[in-house]
Amino acid sequence: MTLQDILLIIIRVAIGAFVPLCFVAVSVWMERRGASFIQDRSGPNRANILGFRAGGLIQNLADAVKLFFKEDVIPAHIKHKFYFVLAPIIVCVTALVSFAVVPFADTLVLGDKEYLMQAIPTDLGILWFLAIASFAVYGIILAGWSSHNKYGMLGGLRSAAQVISYEIPMGLAIISLLVVYGTVSLNEMAQFQGQLLFGFIPMWGVILQPIGVVIFMVAAFAEANRTPFDLAEGESEIVAGYHVEYSGLKFTIFFMGEYVAMFASSAIIVTLYFGGYQIPWFNTATLLKYAVPVTLLLMIATPIIAKFVAAWIRKNNVSHYERENDPRVREANVYIKIVWGAVILLEAIFFLYLVFASGGAADNILVACLQICTFLAKTTFMLFVYVWVRWTLPRFRYDQLQKLGWNVLLPLSLLNIFVTSAIVVALS
Amino acid sequence: MSIKVKTIVRYGRSWQERLYLIEVFKGMACTFRHFITNFLDNSKLYVRHYPEVKPEITPRWRGRHRLTTHEDGTIKCVACYMCQTNCPAQCIQIEAGERTDGRTEKVPLKFDIDLLECIYCGYCVEACPMDAIRMDTGIFSVTATNREEMKMTIDQLRSTPGAFSEEEYKKGGA
């Protein structure tokens, strides 16, 4: 094993492990600020370090510190302490591990070696995700049961029933997807989506499987226990559901697990239906071929985007009331300097690449970086959709939930399989 | 004359609505509209930047109490115990003494209101025959770092000015 191999393993595992964890902070922030903007409030915007509020991100830090220092209570009535402690760990770890097979860039070719850009370089892909993701519910059931609390128990039961009913449409939606793609490897699926339909439409899953995407997304929302399917923690009926007895760090782990699961399922939705890491109309081969023009385009585009971002910061990072020597304006000045600093850094990297490294292995690395950025941007948008749906739709009643699962999604997904298979057979 | 009948339109029966998905997208369009306007220009948020921008208090607002005085600065309270008797939270403690300024016979030597007990019902104001206690200071946020500070003494209650003019206060319905 060469140094290059080891380095790439470290990079891939680091991305696979730390990106979901970093995105916990981002998605919590997006949830709170997004919710408040949707409801015409401002959300958390006061917590700061030396006057820097980072748009409310500092609030997450304060919350995390609070949760870390809270007393970690195990109530005296709990008989199975081991299971009680195990439950949040299962939820968090399964969520983290299910992200491990998602490719965040196309196969990286360095010299004569190829590297699958996944934390676990395996072809199992979607099978791994299905196996691991449905494990998360074991944590929830275990938490509900070992809490020895009627609310916890009810939450766990609801969650179990919900996952069983939505696992089936999800699996069937994936089957029709497999018929289209003809592979279980997520990387090959993403490569497939780099092609063009009729020569001008990107061949994304969402275009090939318009019904499948709706079914899969609904099922994924139910799987991630998000509104409108978060009956397992319906506050108005069963207090907090399965994590009613949890506090301190154990609650934090549950909380993080929920958001990591949300990230992992957004990543899967993006990979299956929204082209994965593919930039529309620019698949890996095209990108490699036109690496230099693309870089030039990026060199022009970055300052223009930065200008808009700077104007946006200047406009919005002010106090909306009479204030002498507004500290928020000073804050905005620093942010704008940071933005321009980042632009200069990027331009320098692109320039050095163009002058010294273009044409070699650096092309491949550049394309991989671009694809990682695209993948993260798409996933972030998908996370926003999660937040967006949460603050739009009210929670389903329990019978409505089951009715939707069994009476609507199941026949629809079966129909989808027949139609898809018929079309695929007719075309081949 | 026929009976007025208002027919309420029932939603959720047409096939577009039963499809649910179209309505979901409509709802999401609505929330996104709110999101994007506020995201691009956060001065449009319907919020008051509270600690810096105070809300407008009407004269009828029952804020922290004060004891009123005559024009010459002597206290109006005659220590009749009406407010203390009437107080449902029993937060008023009065100790009466002899009055020396010649207005009446009694004067409160001690007039303590425990704001931790007070429920801000305003019964003391209604009970007072002398208009000696009012809740028109406009102070709506009462905070302290310990219990003792929450106990208002007669001096604190006397020295707090009212936030409104006499006409405004009267117009407020008192």
XYZ file of C-alpha atoms in Angstrom, chain A:
428
model
C 0.000 0.000 0.000
C 1.511 3.254 -1.074
C 1.303 6.584 0.685
C -1.231 7.684 -1.908
C -3.530 4.775 -1.038
C -3.368 5.522 2.667
C -3.953 9.229 2.119
C -6.998 8.578 -0.040
C -8.450 6.148 2.492
C -8.044 8.776 5.193
C -9.652 11.459 3.028
C -12.592 9.289 2.046
C -13.285 8.083 5.569
C -12.906 11.628 6.898
C -15.444 12.913 4.400
C -17.764 10.002 5.110
C -17.614 10.535 8.866
C -17.207 14.265 9.406
C -19.374 15.729 6.674
C -22.606 14.286 8.168
C -21.538 15.460 11.627
C -20.743 18.972 10.368
C -24.036 19.017 8.553
C -25.815 18.401 11.869
C -24.891 21.966 12.817
C -25.824 23.249 9.372
C -29.170 21.502 9.277
C -30.130 22.515 12.802
C -29.272 26.079 11.857
C -31.174 25.763 8.595
C -34.130 24.288 10.438
C -34.336 27.094 12.962
C -33.615 30.015 10.672
C -35.622 28.509 7.816
C -38.583 27.924 10.105
C -38.413 31.458 11.400
C -38.164 32.996 7.940
C -41.100 30.915 6.758
C -43.077 32.190 9.737
C -41.847 35.802 9.352
C -39.748 35.679 12.514
C -36.018 36.210 12.792
C -35.024 33.110 14.745
C -31.872 32.777 16.841
C -29.686 35.736 15.954
C -28.276 37.040 19.223
C -25.734 34.501 20.470
C -22.282 35.731 19.534
C -18.570 35.419 20.132
C -16.955 38.871 20.314
C -19.909 40.271 18.410
C -19.743 37.729 15.586
C -22.999 35.909 15.237
C -22.327 34.048 11.962
C -25.968 34.427 11.016
C -27.089 32.476 14.085
C -24.662 29.558 13.797
C -23.132 30.493 17.152
C -26.442 29.571 18.758
C -25.713 25.927 17.883
C -22.471 26.163 19.800
C -24.303 27.514 22.822
C -26.901 24.755 22.554
C -24.219 22.100 22.255
C -22.376 23.438 25.310
C -25.630 23.469 27.241
C -26.431 19.883 26.300
C -22.922 18.671 27.114
C -23.000 20.101 30.611
C -26.471 18.896 31.534
C -26.854 16.112 34.020
C -27.146 12.756 32.319
C -29.981 11.107 34.206
C -30.857 7.433 34.094
C -34.164 7.217 35.968
C -34.221 4.755 38.876
C -37.131 2.753 37.496
C -35.209 1.636 34.440
C -34.295 -2.019 34.733
C -32.329 -2.544 31.534
C -29.749 0.201 31.741
C -27.623 -1.353 29.014
C -30.403 -1.158 26.426
C -31.315 2.300 27.617
C -27.779 3.493 26.876
C -27.500 1.424 23.701
C -30.597 2.891 22.021
C -29.271 6.381 21.130
C -25.972 4.855 20.029
C -27.788 2.583 17.564
C -29.760 5.517 16.148
C -26.694 7.690 15.644
C -24.275 5.016 14.415
C -26.661 3.469 11.887
C -27.377 6.912 10.486
C -23.656 7.646 10.166
C -22.829 4.277 8.639
C -25.665 4.414 6.120
C -23.977 7.444 4.550
C -20.776 5.456 4.073
C -21.773 3.960 0.708
C -22.914 7.196 -0.909
C -20.463 8.282 -3.600
C -19.583 11.965 -3.304
C -17.531 12.078 -6.501
C -16.936 9.935 -9.542
C -14.260 7.238 -9.447
C -10.980 9.056 -9.025
C -8.305 7.930 -11.434
C -4.782 8.695 -10.260
C -2.099 7.235 -12.460
C -3.099 3.626 -13.050
C -5.187 3.310 -9.898
C -8.903 3.866 -9.463
C -10.487 4.944 -6.221
C -14.206 4.661 -5.481
C -15.061 7.901 -3.730
C -17.099 6.391 -0.901
C -16.203 5.963 2.737
C -16.605 2.203 2.269
C -15.571 1.334 -1.290
C -18.147 -1.340 -1.994
C -20.589 -2.083 -4.781
C -23.384 -3.060 -2.397
C -24.721 0.487 -2.551
C -28.443 0.645 -2.175
C -28.691 -2.755 -0.464
C -26.364 -1.545 2.276
C -28.427 1.593 2.709
C -31.696 -0.322 2.963
C -30.225 -2.783 5.451
C -28.631 -0.182 7.677
C -31.284 2.522 7.509
C -34.033 0.220 8.692
C -31.814 -0.687 11.648
C -32.258 2.827 13.034
C -35.778 1.978 14.096
C -34.394 -0.715 16.404
C -32.817 2.105 18.396
C -36.128 3.909 18.614
C -38.055 0.785 19.619
C -35.387 -0.108 22.151
C -35.479 3.400 23.587
C -39.236 3.313 23.887
C -39.257 -0.107 25.481
C -36.361 0.331 27.895
C -37.667 3.720 29.069
C -40.425 1.802 30.855
C -42.707 4.714 30.220
C -46.064 4.606 28.513
C -45.322 7.593 26.292
C -41.968 6.172 25.320
C -43.540 2.805 24.636
C -46.266 4.355 22.455
C -43.690 6.351 20.542
C -41.604 3.264 19.898
C -44.645 1.257 18.775
C -45.836 3.965 16.443
C -42.409 4.271 14.947
C -42.169 0.505 14.418
C -45.561 0.330 12.707
C -44.717 3.332 10.579
C -41.376 1.997 9.420
C -42.892 -1.388 8.530
C -45.577 0.247 6.413
C -43.238 2.631 4.632
C -40.340 0.249 4.137
C -42.410 -1.617 1.544
C -43.242 1.270 -0.828
C -39.652 2.448 -0.423
C -38.276 -0.940 -1.413
C -40.695 -1.192 -4.339
C -39.762 2.299 -5.543
C -36.137 1.198 -5.468
C -36.984 -1.954 -7.424
C -38.387 0.061 -10.308
C -35.285 2.209 -10.093
C -33.101 -0.884 -10.319
C -35.027 -1.933 -13.413
C -34.108 1.385 -15.010
C -30.477 1.565 -13.900
C -29.718 -2.154 -13.978
C -27.287 -1.960 -11.060
C -27.227 -1.790 -7.253
C -24.012 0.194 -7.053
C -24.739 3.817 -6.194
C -21.674 4.978 -8.110
C -22.833 3.294 -11.296
C -26.299 4.800 -10.775
C -24.765 8.253 -10.540
C -22.674 7.589 -13.638
C -25.827 6.487 -15.451
C -27.444 9.800 -14.582
C -24.613 11.671 -16.279
C -26.031 10.689 -19.677
C -28.415 12.856 -21.649
C -31.978 11.944 -22.602
C -32.794 12.879 -26.242
C -29.433 14.643 -26.234
C -30.435 17.619 -24.112
C -32.206 16.569 -20.892
C -29.992 15.229 -18.070
C -31.029 11.624 -17.511
C -31.781 12.049 -13.827
C -33.875 9.602 -11.872
C -36.464 12.288 -11.281
C -37.153 12.457 -15.023
C -37.090 8.704 -15.606
C -39.104 7.886 -12.474
C -41.443 10.782 -11.682
C -43.791 8.618 -9.586
C -40.939 6.714 -8.009
C -39.353 9.893 -6.720
C -42.560 10.957 -4.975
C -43.015 7.538 -3.384
C -39.391 7.317 -2.347
C -39.327 10.806 -0.879
C -42.528 10.260 1.096
C -41.151 6.983 2.408
C -37.791 8.576 3.203
C -39.531 11.320 5.180
C -41.387 8.648 7.122
C -38.180 6.687 7.631
C -36.349 9.720 8.984
C -39.246 10.395 11.390
C -39.760 13.883 10.033
C -42.942 15.907 9.815
C -45.544 15.166 8.442
C -44.752 11.653 9.686
C -43.198 12.352 13.074
C -45.909 10.592 15.030
C -43.272 8.820 17.076
C -42.616 12.071 18.899
C -45.986 13.811 18.581
C -45.679 16.418 21.313
C -49.366 17.044 21.707
C -50.244 13.402 22.317
C -47.266 11.539 23.748
C -45.024 14.325 25.126
C -41.790 13.481 23.322
C -42.401 9.873 22.403
C -39.478 7.519 22.571
C -36.939 9.985 23.993
C -39.115 11.248 26.821
C -36.847 9.751 29.504
C -33.610 10.849 27.884
C -31.596 13.856 28.943
C -28.160 15.377 28.612
C -25.721 13.695 26.274
C -27.939 10.734 25.499
C -30.600 13.109 24.236
C -27.933 14.931 22.239
C -26.956 11.681 20.564
C -30.603 11.041 19.658
C -30.907 14.561 18.329
C -27.728 14.259 16.297
C -28.785 10.846 15.036
C -32.021 12.329 13.748
C -30.201 15.004 11.786
C -27.495 12.654 10.511
C -30.273 10.333 9.313
C -31.859 13.301 7.592
C -28.547 14.099 5.909
C -27.967 10.485 4.883
C -31.416 10.125 3.378
C -31.068 13.450 1.537
C -27.772 12.171 0.152
C -29.479 8.959 -0.965
C -32.362 10.851 -2.568
C -29.874 13.050 -4.401
C -27.835 10.059 -5.539
C -30.817 8.025 -6.684
C -32.970 10.688 -8.272
C -31.134 13.974 -8.670
C -27.990 12.953 -10.448
C -25.782 12.403 -7.421
C -22.528 14.258 -7.881
C -23.176 14.942 -11.572
C -23.261 18.530 -12.702
C -26.132 18.731 -15.227
C -24.850 18.533 -18.828
C -21.271 18.106 -17.595
C -20.544 14.477 -16.829
C -17.112 13.388 -15.710
C -15.730 12.785 -19.200
C -16.952 16.180 -20.464
C -15.565 17.909 -17.407
C -12.169 16.262 -17.895
C -12.150 17.187 -21.554
C -13.022 20.826 -20.948
C -11.180 21.219 -17.631
C -9.409 24.415 -18.698
C -12.466 26.300 -20.077
C -14.496 25.222 -17.035
C -11.790 26.579 -14.752
C -11.748 29.863 -16.673
C -15.535 30.047 -16.367
C -15.276 29.450 -12.625
C -12.597 32.150 -12.356
C -15.046 34.600 -13.906
C -18.076 33.335 -11.994
C -16.637 33.356 -8.465
C -16.140 37.139 -8.133
C -19.587 37.802 -9.627
C -21.245 35.448 -7.138
C -19.137 36.915 -4.335
C -20.314 40.391 -5.287
C -23.952 39.356 -4.887
C -23.191 37.583 -1.619
C -21.365 40.665 -0.324
C -24.279 42.910 -1.310
C -26.657 40.540 0.445
C -24.566 40.564 3.614
C -24.283 44.363 3.486
C -28.052 44.705 3.135
C -29.141 42.189 5.733
C -26.483 42.267 8.426
C -27.614 45.550 9.958
C -29.671 46.480 12.977
C -33.199 47.395 11.976
C -33.547 50.085 14.624
C -31.816 53.300 15.591
C -28.395 52.422 16.902
C -25.259 54.460 17.196
C -22.201 52.985 15.458
C -24.008 49.799 14.562
C -21.777 46.849 15.564
C -23.546 44.705 12.998
C -22.187 46.890 10.215
C -18.699 46.299 11.567
C -19.501 42.580 11.660
C -20.704 42.728 8.044
C -17.446 44.394 7.009
C -15.479 41.465 8.404
C -17.752 38.936 6.700
C -17.398 40.693 3.373
C -13.612 40.702 3.779
C -13.764 36.959 4.479
C -15.833 36.420 1.323
C -13.362 38.343 -0.811
C -10.455 36.567 0.880
C -12.011 33.231 -0.086
C -12.458 34.478 -3.647
C -8.795 35.505 -3.849
C -7.727 32.122 -2.473
C -9.885 30.273 -5.007
C -8.616 32.424 -7.862
C -5.044 31.757 -6.791
C -5.672 28.003 -6.703
C -7.327 28.074 -10.130
C -4.500 30.225 -11.503
C -1.793 27.930 -10.145
C -3.701 24.981 -11.567
C -3.946 26.577 -15.009
C -0.291 27.600 -15.097
C 1.414 24.580 -13.587
C -0.802 21.535 -13.274
C -3.435 21.439 -16.001
C -3.574 18.341 -18.129
C -2.214 15.878 -15.569
C -3.634 14.139 -12.540
C -4.639 17.561 -11.236
C -7.520 17.528 -13.749
C -8.962 14.477 -12.048
C -8.594 16.013 -8.607
C -10.193 19.263 -9.760
C -13.154 17.370 -11.226
C -13.499 15.363 -8.005
C -13.521 18.589 -5.960
C -16.139 20.146 -8.245
C -18.273 17.028 -7.946
C -17.974 16.989 -4.153
C -19.137 20.623 -4.102
C -22.045 19.808 -6.417
C -23.016 16.832 -4.319
C -22.950 18.859 -1.105
C -24.917 21.690 -2.709
C -27.597 19.284 -3.906
C -27.737 17.581 -0.512
C -28.024 20.931 1.234
C -30.936 21.797 -1.002
C -32.531 18.450 -0.185
C -32.075 19.208 3.527
C -33.806 22.492 2.907
C -36.679 20.582 1.317
C -36.937 18.547 4.518
C -37.142 21.757 6.548
C -39.470 23.352 4.032
C -41.918 20.439 4.129
C -41.767 20.323 7.907
C -42.911 23.912 8.232
C -45.559 23.603 5.553
C -47.475 20.427 6.325
C -49.245 19.514 9.537
C -48.719 16.106 11.073
C -50.784 13.172 9.767
C -53.227 11.451 12.027
C -52.221 7.866 12.739
C -54.942 6.206 10.652
C -54.283 8.637 7.793
C -50.637 7.675 7.913
C -51.381 3.961 7.628
C -53.998 4.578 4.952
C -51.535 6.570 2.879
C -48.906 3.894 3.254
C -51.002 0.816 2.457
C -53.855 2.133 0.327
C -52.039 4.662 -1.810
C -48.276 4.250 -1.862
C -48.192 0.450 -2.044
C -50.505 0.059 -5.114
C -48.897 3.077 -6.712
C -45.415 1.642 -6.354
C -46.546 -1.733 -7.712
C -48.108 0.023 -10.695
C -44.894 1.951 -11.124
C -42.908 -1.294 -11.296
C -45.216 -2.709 -14.001
C -45.168 0.436 -16.100
C -41.407 0.860 -15.764
C -40.685 -2.766 -16.587
C -43.025 -2.627 -19.608
C -41.287 0.463 -20.946
C -37.805 -0.937 -20.309
C -38.699 -4.228 -22.043
C -40.323 -2.387 -24.957
C -37.289 -0.168 -25.460
C -34.630 -2.877 -25.219
